[in-house]
Coordinates of C-alpha atoms and ligand atoms in Angstrom, one line a residue:
M1 CA 82.0 41.5 -43.2
N2 CA 82.4 45.0 -42.5
T3 CA 83.3 47.6 -45.3
D4 CA 87.2 47.6 -44.6
E5 CA 87.1 43.7 -44.9
F6 CA 84.8 44.3 -48.1
R7 CA 87.5 46.7 -49.4
R8 CA 90.1 44.4 -48.9
H9 CA 88.5 41.4 -50.5
A10 CA 87.3 43.6 -53.3
H11 CA 90.6 44.5 -54.3
A12 CA 91.7 40.8 -54.5
V13 CA 88.7 39.8 -56.4
V14 CA 89.4 42.8 -58.9
D15 CA 93.0 41.6 -59.2
W16 CA 91.8 37.9 -59.7
M17 CA 89.2 39.2 -62.6
A18 CA 91.9 41.1 -64.4
D19 CA 94.5 38.2 -64.0
Y20 CA 91.8 35.9 -65.3
L21 CA 90.9 37.9 -68.2
D22 CA 94.6 37.9 -69.3
R23 CA 95.3 34.4 -68.8
V24 CA 91.8 33.1 -69.8
E25 CA 93.6 31.5 -72.9
Q26 CA 95.5 29.1 -70.6
Y27 CA 92.4 27.2 -69.6
P28 CA 90.9 24.2 -71.7
V29 CA 87.8 26.2 -73.5
K30 CA 85.3 23.5 -72.5
A31 CA 85.3 22.3 -68.8
Q32 CA 87.2 18.9 -68.8
V33 CA 85.0 17.1 -66.2
R34 CA 82.4 14.1 -65.8
P35 CA 78.9 14.8 -64.6
G36 CA 79.0 15.1 -60.8
E37 CA 82.6 15.5 -60.4
I38 CA 82.1 19.2 -59.3
A39 CA 79.2 18.3 -56.9
A40 CA 81.2 15.4 -55.3
R41 CA 83.5 18.2 -54.0
L42 CA 80.9 20.2 -52.3
P43 CA 79.9 19.6 -48.8
P44 CA 76.3 18.3 -48.5
A45 CA 75.3 20.6 -45.9
P46 CA 75.8 24.3 -45.3
P47 CA 78.3 25.8 -42.8
E48 CA 77.0 26.2 -39.2
M49 CA 79.3 29.2 -38.7
G50 CA 80.9 31.5 -41.2
E51 CA 83.8 31.2 -43.1
P52 CA 86.6 33.4 -44.1
V53 CA 86.4 34.8 -47.5
E54 CA 90.1 33.4 -48.2
A55 CA 88.9 29.9 -47.9
I56 CA 85.9 30.6 -50.1
L57 CA 88.2 32.0 -52.8
R58 CA 90.5 29.1 -52.3
D59 CA 87.7 26.7 -52.8
F60 CA 86.6 28.6 -55.7
E61 CA 89.8 28.2 -57.4
R62 CA 90.2 24.8 -56.5
D63 CA 87.0 23.2 -56.9
L64 CA 84.7 25.3 -58.9
M65 CA 87.3 26.5 -61.7
P66 CA 88.0 23.0 -63.1
G67 CA 84.1 22.7 -63.8
V68 CA 84.0 26.3 -65.6
T69 CA 83.5 26.6 -69.5
H70 CA 85.4 29.6 -70.4
W71 CA 82.9 31.5 -72.6
Q72 CA 85.6 34.5 -72.8
H73 CA 88.2 32.2 -74.1
P74 CA 89.4 33.3 -77.8
A75 CA 88.9 29.8 -79.1
F76 CA 85.4 29.5 -77.9
F77 CA 83.7 29.0 -81.2
A78 CA 80.7 27.1 -79.8
Y79 CA 76.8 28.1 -79.6
F80 CA 76.9 31.9 -80.2
P81 CA 79.3 34.2 -78.3
A82 CA 78.4 35.8 -75.2
N83 CA 81.2 38.0 -75.0
N84 CA 81.8 40.4 -72.2
S85 CA 84.3 43.3 -71.7
P86 CA 86.2 45.2 -68.9
P87 CA 83.7 48.2 -69.1
S88 CA 80.8 45.9 -68.9
I89 CA 82.3 44.0 -65.8
L90 CA 82.9 47.4 -64.3
A91 CA 79.4 48.4 -64.6
E92 CA 78.1 44.8 -63.3
M93 CA 80.2 45.6 -60.4
L94 CA 78.1 48.8 -59.8
T95 CA 75.1 47.5 -60.5
A96 CA 75.8 44.8 -57.7
A97 CA 76.8 47.3 -55.2
L98 CA 73.8 49.5 -55.8
G99 CA 71.5 46.5 -55.7
L100 CA 68.6 48.3 -57.5
Q101 CA 65.2 46.8 -58.1
C102 CA 64.4 49.0 -61.2
M103 CA 60.6 47.6 -61.6
L104 CA 59.1 51.3 -61.5
W105 CA 60.6 54.8 -62.3
Q106 CA 60.1 55.6 -58.7
T107 CA 62.3 52.9 -57.5
S108 CA 65.3 54.3 -59.4
P109 CA 64.5 57.2 -61.8
A110 CA 68.1 57.1 -63.0
A111 CA 67.8 53.4 -64.0
A112 CA 64.5 53.9 -66.0
E113 CA 65.7 57.0 -67.6
L114 CA 69.0 55.7 -68.8
E115 CA 67.1 52.8 -70.2
G116 CA 65.2 54.6 -72.4
R117 CA 68.0 56.7 -73.6
V118 CA 70.4 54.0 -74.1
L119 CA 67.8 51.8 -76.0
D120 CA 67.4 54.5 -78.3
W121 CA 71.4 55.1 -78.8
L122 CA 71.2 51.4 -79.5
R123 CA 68.5 52.0 -81.9
R124 CA 70.1 54.3 -83.8
M125 CA 73.3 52.3 -83.9
L126 CA 71.6 49.3 -85.2
G127 CA 69.8 51.4 -88.2
L128 CA 66.2 50.7 -86.8
P129 CA 63.6 53.3 -87.9
D130 CA 62.1 55.9 -85.4
G131 CA 59.1 54.8 -83.9
F132 CA 60.3 51.7 -82.3
T133 CA 60.7 52.1 -78.4
G134 CA 62.9 49.8 -76.3
V135 CA 63.1 48.0 -73.2
I136 CA 65.6 45.6 -71.8
Q137 CA 64.5 42.1 -70.9
D138 CA 66.7 39.4 -69.6
S139 CA 67.0 37.1 -72.9
A140 CA 65.6 37.2 -76.4
S141 CA 63.6 34.2 -75.1
S142 CA 61.4 36.5 -72.8
A143 CA 61.4 39.2 -75.5
T144 CA 59.8 36.8 -77.9
L145 CA 57.4 35.5 -75.3
C146 CA 56.1 39.1 -74.6
S147 CA 55.8 39.8 -78.2
I148 CA 53.8 36.6 -78.8
L149 CA 51.5 37.3 -76.0
T150 CA 50.9 40.6 -77.3
A151 CA 50.0 39.6 -80.6
R152 CA 47.5 37.2 -79.1
E153 CA 45.9 39.7 -77.0
R154 CA 45.9 42.2 -80.0
A155 CA 44.3 39.6 -82.0
T156 CA 41.5 38.8 -79.4
G157 CA 41.0 42.4 -78.7
W158 CA 42.6 41.9 -75.1
R159 CA 40.1 39.3 -74.3
A160 CA 42.2 36.4 -73.9
N161 CA 43.9 37.8 -70.8
E162 CA 40.5 38.7 -69.5
H163 CA 38.4 35.6 -70.2
G164 CA 41.0 32.8 -71.0
L165 CA 42.0 31.0 -74.1
A166 CA 39.0 28.8 -74.0
A167 CA 36.3 31.2 -73.8
V168 CA 37.8 33.4 -76.8
A169 CA 38.8 30.3 -79.3
A170 CA 35.2 30.0 -79.7
E171 CA 35.1 33.4 -81.3
T172 CA 38.1 33.6 -83.1
G173 CA 39.0 29.9 -83.8
P174 CA 42.2 28.4 -82.8
M175 CA 45.0 30.9 -82.9
T176 CA 48.1 30.0 -85.0
V177 CA 51.8 31.2 -85.3
Y178 CA 54.5 30.8 -87.7
C179 CA 58.2 30.6 -88.0
S180 CA 60.6 28.8 -90.4
A181 CA 61.9 25.5 -89.7
E182 CA 65.1 27.0 -88.8
T183 CA 63.7 29.2 -85.9
H184 CA 65.0 29.1 -82.4
S185 CA 63.4 26.6 -80.1
S186 CA 62.6 29.8 -78.1
V187 CA 59.6 30.5 -80.4
E188 CA 58.2 27.0 -79.7
K189 CA 58.7 27.6 -76.0
A190 CA 56.6 31.0 -76.1
V191 CA 53.9 29.3 -78.2
K192 CA 53.8 26.6 -75.6
I193 CA 53.6 29.0 -72.4
A194 CA 51.3 31.5 -74.2
G195 CA 48.8 28.7 -74.0
L196 CA 48.5 28.3 -77.9
G197 CA 49.9 24.5 -77.9
R198 CA 52.7 23.7 -79.8
A199 CA 50.3 22.2 -82.7
S200 CA 49.6 25.5 -83.6
L201 CA 53.0 26.5 -84.9
R202 CA 53.7 26.1 -88.4
K203 CA 57.3 25.7 -89.2
I204 CA 57.7 26.7 -92.7
P205 CA 60.3 25.1 -94.8
V206 CA 63.4 27.1 -95.9
D207 CA 65.1 27.7 -99.4
A208 CA 68.5 26.9 -100.3
T209 CA 70.2 30.0 -98.0
F210 CA 68.2 28.6 -95.1
A211 CA 65.7 31.4 -95.2
M212 CA 61.8 31.1 -94.7
R213 CA 60.1 30.5 -98.1
P214 CA 57.6 33.3 -98.5
D215 CA 55.3 31.6 -100.9
T216 CA 54.8 28.7 -98.7
L217 CA 54.0 31.0 -95.6
A218 CA 51.3 32.8 -97.7
A219 CA 49.8 29.3 -98.5
A220 CA 50.1 28.0 -94.9
V221 CA 48.2 31.5 -93.5
E222 CA 45.5 31.2 -96.1
A223 CA 45.1 27.6 -95.8
D224 CA 44.5 28.2 -91.7
I225 CA 42.1 31.3 -92.3
A226 CA 40.3 29.1 -94.8
A227 CA 40.1 26.4 -92.0
G228 CA 38.5 28.8 -89.5
R229 CA 41.7 29.4 -87.8
K230 CA 43.5 32.8 -86.9
P231 CA 46.8 33.7 -87.8
V232 CA 48.2 35.9 -85.0
C233 CA 52.1 36.3 -85.3
V234 CA 54.8 35.3 -87.6
V235 CA 58.5 35.1 -86.3
A236 CA 61.1 36.1 -88.9
T237 CA 64.7 35.4 -87.7
L238 CA 67.6 37.3 -89.1
G239 CA 70.6 34.9 -88.1
T240 CA 69.3 31.5 -87.6
T241 CA 71.1 29.3 -84.8
G242 CA 71.8 26.3 -87.0
A243 CA 73.3 28.1 -90.1
S244 CA 72.7 31.7 -90.1
G245 CA 69.6 31.8 -92.3
I246 CA 68.5 35.5 -92.9
D247 CA 64.6 35.6 -93.5
R248 CA 63.5 38.1 -96.0
L249 CA 61.4 40.7 -94.1
R250 CA 59.7 42.4 -97.0
P251 CA 57.8 39.5 -98.4
I252 CA 56.9 38.2 -95.1
G253 CA 56.0 41.7 -93.7
E254 CA 53.7 42.1 -96.8
I255 CA 52.1 38.8 -95.9
C256 CA 51.5 39.9 -92.3
R257 CA 50.2 43.3 -93.3
R258 CA 47.7 41.7 -95.9
H259 CA 46.1 39.4 -93.1
G260 CA 46.6 41.7 -89.8
I261 CA 49.2 39.4 -88.4
W262 CA 51.7 40.5 -85.7
L263 CA 55.6 40.4 -87.2
H264 CA 58.2 39.8 -84.5
V265 CA 61.7 39.8 -85.9
D266 CA 64.2 37.6 -83.8
A267 CA 67.6 39.2 -84.5
A268 CA 69.0 37.8 -81.2
W269 CA 72.7 37.0 -82.6
A270 CA 72.9 38.6 -85.9
G271 CA 71.3 41.9 -84.9
A272 CA 74.8 43.0 -83.5
A273 CA 76.0 43.2 -87.0
L274 CA 73.5 46.0 -87.9
I275 CA 75.8 48.2 -86.5
L276 CA 77.6 48.0 -89.7
P277 CA 76.1 50.1 -92.5
E278 CA 77.1 47.5 -95.0
Q279 CA 75.0 45.0 -93.3
R280 CA 71.4 46.8 -93.1
G281 CA 70.4 45.2 -96.1
M282 CA 68.8 42.6 -93.9
L283 CA 66.5 45.1 -92.6
D284 CA 64.6 45.9 -96.0
G285 CA 60.9 45.6 -94.9
I286 CA 61.6 46.4 -91.1
E287 CA 58.7 49.0 -91.5
Y288 CA 56.5 46.0 -91.4
A289 CA 57.6 44.8 -88.0
D290 CA 55.8 45.1 -85.0
S291 CA 58.7 44.0 -82.7
F292 CA 62.2 43.2 -82.9
V293 CA 64.8 41.5 -80.5
M294 CA 68.6 41.5 -80.3
N295 CA 71.2 40.9 -77.6
P296 CA 73.9 43.0 -76.8
H297 CA 74.7 40.1 -74.5
K298 CA 75.9 38.0 -77.5
W299 CA 78.0 40.1 -79.7
L300 CA 78.3 43.2 -78.3
L301 CA 80.7 43.2 -75.4
T302 CA 77.7 43.5 -72.8
N303 CA 77.7 40.8 -70.1
F304 CA 74.8 38.4 -70.1
D305 CA 72.2 39.1 -69.6
C306 CA 70.8 42.0 -71.7
S307 CA 68.6 41.8 -74.4
A308 CA 67.2 44.9 -76.5
H309 CA 63.4 44.5 -77.1
Y310 CA 61.6 47.2 -79.4
V311 CA 58.4 47.6 -80.0
R312 CA 56.4 49.6 -82.4
D313 CA 53.2 50.2 -80.0
P314 CA 54.6 50.1 -76.4
E315 CA 50.7 50.4 -75.3
A316 CA 49.8 47.3 -76.5
L317 CA 52.7 45.3 -74.8
I318 CA 51.9 47.4 -71.7
R319 CA 48.0 46.6 -72.1
T320 CA 49.1 42.8 -72.1
L321 CA 51.3 42.6 -69.4
A322 CA 50.3 45.7 -67.0
I323 CA 49.0 44.8 -63.3
L324 CA 48.4 47.3 -60.7
P325 CA 47.9 46.3 -57.0
E326 CA 47.9 49.2 -54.5
Y327 CA 51.5 48.5 -53.4
L328 CA 52.7 49.4 -57.0
K329 CA 50.9 52.5 -57.5
T330 CA 53.2 55.8 -57.8
P331 CA 52.1 59.6 -58.3
E332 CA 54.2 59.7 -61.5
R333 CA 52.3 56.5 -63.2
G334 CA 51.0 57.9 -66.7
Q335 CA 54.0 60.4 -66.9
V336 CA 56.8 57.8 -66.9
D337 CA 58.2 54.5 -67.9
D338 CA 57.5 52.0 -65.3
Y339 CA 59.4 49.1 -66.8
R340 CA 57.7 46.2 -65.0
D341 CA 54.7 46.5 -67.3
W342 CA 56.9 45.8 -70.3
G343 CA 58.0 42.2 -69.3
I344 CA 57.3 39.3 -67.3
P345 CA 59.3 39.5 -63.8
L346 CA 58.3 42.5 -61.5
G347 CA 61.8 42.7 -60.3
R348 CA 64.4 44.0 -62.8
R349 CA 68.2 44.4 -62.4
F350 CA 69.9 47.7 -63.6
R351 CA 71.1 46.2 -66.9
A352 CA 71.1 49.6 -68.8
L353 CA 74.4 50.7 -67.0
K354 CA 76.6 48.1 -68.6
L355 CA 75.4 49.0 -71.9
W356 CA 76.1 52.5 -71.1
F357 CA 79.5 51.9 -70.1
V358 CA 80.3 49.8 -73.2
I359 CA 79.1 52.0 -75.8
R360 CA 80.4 54.9 -73.9
T361 CA 84.1 53.2 -73.5
Y362 CA 84.3 51.7 -77.0
G363 CA 82.2 54.0 -79.1
V364 CA 80.6 52.9 -82.1
A365 CA 83.5 52.9 -84.1
A366 CA 85.5 50.4 -82.3
L367 CA 82.3 48.0 -81.9
Q368 CA 82.2 48.1 -85.5
E369 CA 85.7 47.2 -86.0
M370 CA 85.3 44.1 -83.6
V371 CA 82.0 42.8 -85.5
R372 CA 83.9 43.5 -89.0
K373 CA 87.2 41.7 -87.8
H374 CA 84.7 38.7 -86.7
I375 CA 83.1 38.7 -90.0
A376 CA 86.2 38.7 -91.9
L377 CA 87.7 36.0 -90.0
A378 CA 84.9 33.8 -90.6
R379 CA 84.9 34.3 -94.1
D380 CA 88.7 33.6 -94.5
A381 CA 88.2 30.4 -92.2
A382 CA 85.4 28.9 -94.6
S383 CA 87.8 29.7 -97.6
W384 CA 90.3 27.8 -96.1
I385 CA 87.9 24.8 -95.4
E386 CA 86.5 24.9 -98.6
A387 CA 90.0 24.6 -100.3
E388 CA 90.6 21.2 -98.7
T389 CA 89.5 18.2 -100.6
D390 CA 88.6 16.0 -97.4
F391 CA 86.5 18.9 -95.9
E392 CA 83.2 20.3 -96.9
L393 CA 81.2 23.7 -96.2
L394 CA 77.6 22.6 -95.5
A395 CA 76.5 26.2 -94.7
P396 CA 78.4 29.2 -96.1
S397 CA 79.9 31.7 -94.1
V398 CA 77.0 34.3 -93.2
L399 CA 78.1 37.0 -91.0
A400 CA 80.5 35.2 -88.5
L401 CA 79.3 31.6 -88.7
F402 CA 79.5 28.8 -91.1
C403 CA 79.2 24.9 -90.8
F404 CA 81.4 22.2 -92.1
R405 CA 82.0 18.7 -91.9
Y406 CA 85.1 16.2 -92.5
R407 CA 84.6 14.3 -95.5
P408 CA 87.7 12.2 -96.4
R409 CA 87.8 10.5 -99.9
G410 CA 85.8 7.1 -100.1
I411 CA 83.4 7.8 -97.4
D412 CA 80.0 8.8 -98.9
D413 CA 77.6 7.0 -96.6
E414 CA 75.8 9.5 -94.6
Q415 CA 75.2 7.6 -91.2
R416 CA 79.0 6.9 -91.3
L417 CA 80.0 10.7 -92.2
D418 CA 77.5 11.7 -89.1
R419 CA 79.5 9.4 -86.7
L420 CA 82.8 10.7 -88.0
N421 CA 81.8 14.2 -87.3
E422 CA 80.3 13.3 -83.9
A423 CA 83.6 11.7 -83.0
L424 CA 85.7 14.7 -84.4
L425 CA 83.6 17.3 -82.3
L426 CA 84.0 15.2 -79.2
K427 CA 87.7 14.9 -79.7
L428 CA 88.3 18.5 -80.6
N429 CA 86.4 19.3 -77.4
E430 CA 88.2 17.0 -74.9
G431 CA 91.4 18.6 -76.4
G432 CA 90.6 21.9 -74.6
R433 CA 92.0 23.9 -77.3
A434 CA 89.2 25.0 -79.0
Y435 CA 85.2 24.5 -78.3
F436 CA 82.8 24.0 -81.0
T437 CA 79.0 22.8 -81.2
Q438 CA 77.0 21.0 -83.7
T439 CA 73.7 21.1 -85.9
R440 CA 72.3 19.5 -88.7
V441 CA 72.4 21.2 -92.0
S442 CA 69.5 19.5 -94.5
G443 CA 69.7 16.4 -92.3
K444 CA 73.5 16.3 -92.3
Y445 CA 75.7 16.2 -88.9
A446 CA 77.4 19.5 -89.3
I447 CA 80.1 21.3 -86.9
R448 CA 79.5 25.0 -86.5
F449 CA 82.3 27.4 -86.5
S450 CA 81.1 30.8 -84.9
I451 CA 83.4 33.8 -84.2
G452 CA 82.8 36.4 -81.7
Q453 CA 85.0 36.7 -78.8
R454 CA 86.3 39.8 -77.9
T455 CA 90.1 38.4 -77.9
T456 CA 89.9 36.2 -81.0
E457 CA 92.7 37.1 -83.4
R458 CA 93.6 35.4 -86.6
R459 CA 96.2 33.2 -84.8
H460 CA 93.4 31.7 -82.9
V461 CA 91.1 30.9 -86.0
E462 CA 94.5 29.7 -87.9
A463 CA 95.4 27.4 -84.8
A464 CA 91.8 26.1 -84.4
W465 CA 92.0 25.1 -88.1
A466 CA 95.3 23.5 -87.8
E467 CA 93.7 21.3 -85.0
I468 CA 90.5 20.3 -86.8
R469 CA 92.6 19.2 -89.8
E470 CA 94.9 17.0 -87.6
T471 CA 92.3 15.8 -85.5
A472 CA 90.2 14.7 -88.2
R473 CA 93.0 13.1 -90.1
G474 CA 94.1 11.1 -87.3
L475 CA 90.6 9.8 -86.5
E476 CA 90.0 6.2 -86.9
R477 CA 87.5 5.4 -89.6
Ligands
LIG501 N1 67.0 33.6 -80.8 C1 68.1 33.0 -81.8 C2 68.1 33.2 -83.0 C3 69.1 32.6 -80.9 O1 70.4 32.0 -81.7 C4 68.9 32.5 -79.6 C5 70.1 32.0 -78.7 O2 71.1 31.4 -79.1 C6 67.8 33.1 -78.9 C7 66.9 33.3 -79.7 C8 67.5 32.7 -77.3 O3 68.4 33.8 -76.7 P1 68.5 34.1 -75.2 O4 69.4 32.9 -74.9 O5 68.6 35.4 -75.1 O6 67.1 33.8 -74.8

């Protein structure tokens, strides 16, 4: 493809993209295909000879689009949002055209210096204190893994990396990590990858607001120390995935400080709400945190992937992850940020560009307006549900998430209610007009209602609620 052809196709693709954003609402939100249906449309072998782009685009539309779940649909209420925006997409196009590898300052000084600056902008927007330095990771899962690895290294005087866990465990005792029973599964994954073993993860029970119980955390830490184990990290969550529990950083942080334990804060989703001054109560006690992660790729209009990872002591992170083969040495080392030492992969995309485009295009005020609108919509939707006698709120609206179930009069058997709500979720998602996912709240099957798409308006939420009512009341019991 020469550049003239590229230009022609690029114009057509941009037109397609703009049309898609305009008409995304016309698609079923969740892909309406069965497993294997898309693969069956694809030839088993690659083409021997190149094909025209027109043919590829035709097949994209015909064979792939039916298997797309539309995350940018205004009636996407599943999981957490991964919203994007036109400026973010423009920046992704430029990123693709530049094709940079941002592993070292030298491999693109603009990328490294923009990353530092834009993450400091974001730090100010979130109300995080001075003294936190940011880096962009691909995901909150990676940021949490890097934090747990750093906590492990700090706790072992950086000897686990050198000698292996078996050698240091003889001196330190088995290392333990703490989170709440509601914490995201990425913490368990990180503990496994860090070689600490799943059995070393203590899942502390939560209170009625789904927040970690600090008294139980303190008791668990003390019991582990008394048994000769070494607590290395506590992960506190702002906005748990199931029902938006907000762990209280101050009492948790005091426990960490008392015992020299690393405190990592996972605010992957809820962190975006910190751009609202009225939500910053969640940060009370942040001075105890060693690291913090939030995802602009969830609720801040920035295309996946872009995870903002802040650390109090970048040297500790770098010392944990740095490698220095001859081929990566540059004369500027030591004077600049070489971000390959701040995360797991060597190669890194130019992710700061899209965040820069987003923050500059919208400004803080419009981003605040969007997040505020989603929070207000969720609060209203929860109140409609609460007002119906045959529905039940299982978790109240916190930020832009709540959980509910259908509970018609006369059915009290929990298993029957679980089955009924499973059937309701399936039917809603098959209908294609809105998309929801489930969780368990205190053991009960619950449907999550999570609001966060850029184009979601009140009418979408009202229509979804009408659909829920109608579908539920039409279910066979
Ligand atoms: N932490 C929380 C609280 C989450 O809700 C999620 C994902 O939804 C994650 C971590 C993982 O995020 P990522 O996909 O960026 O790894």
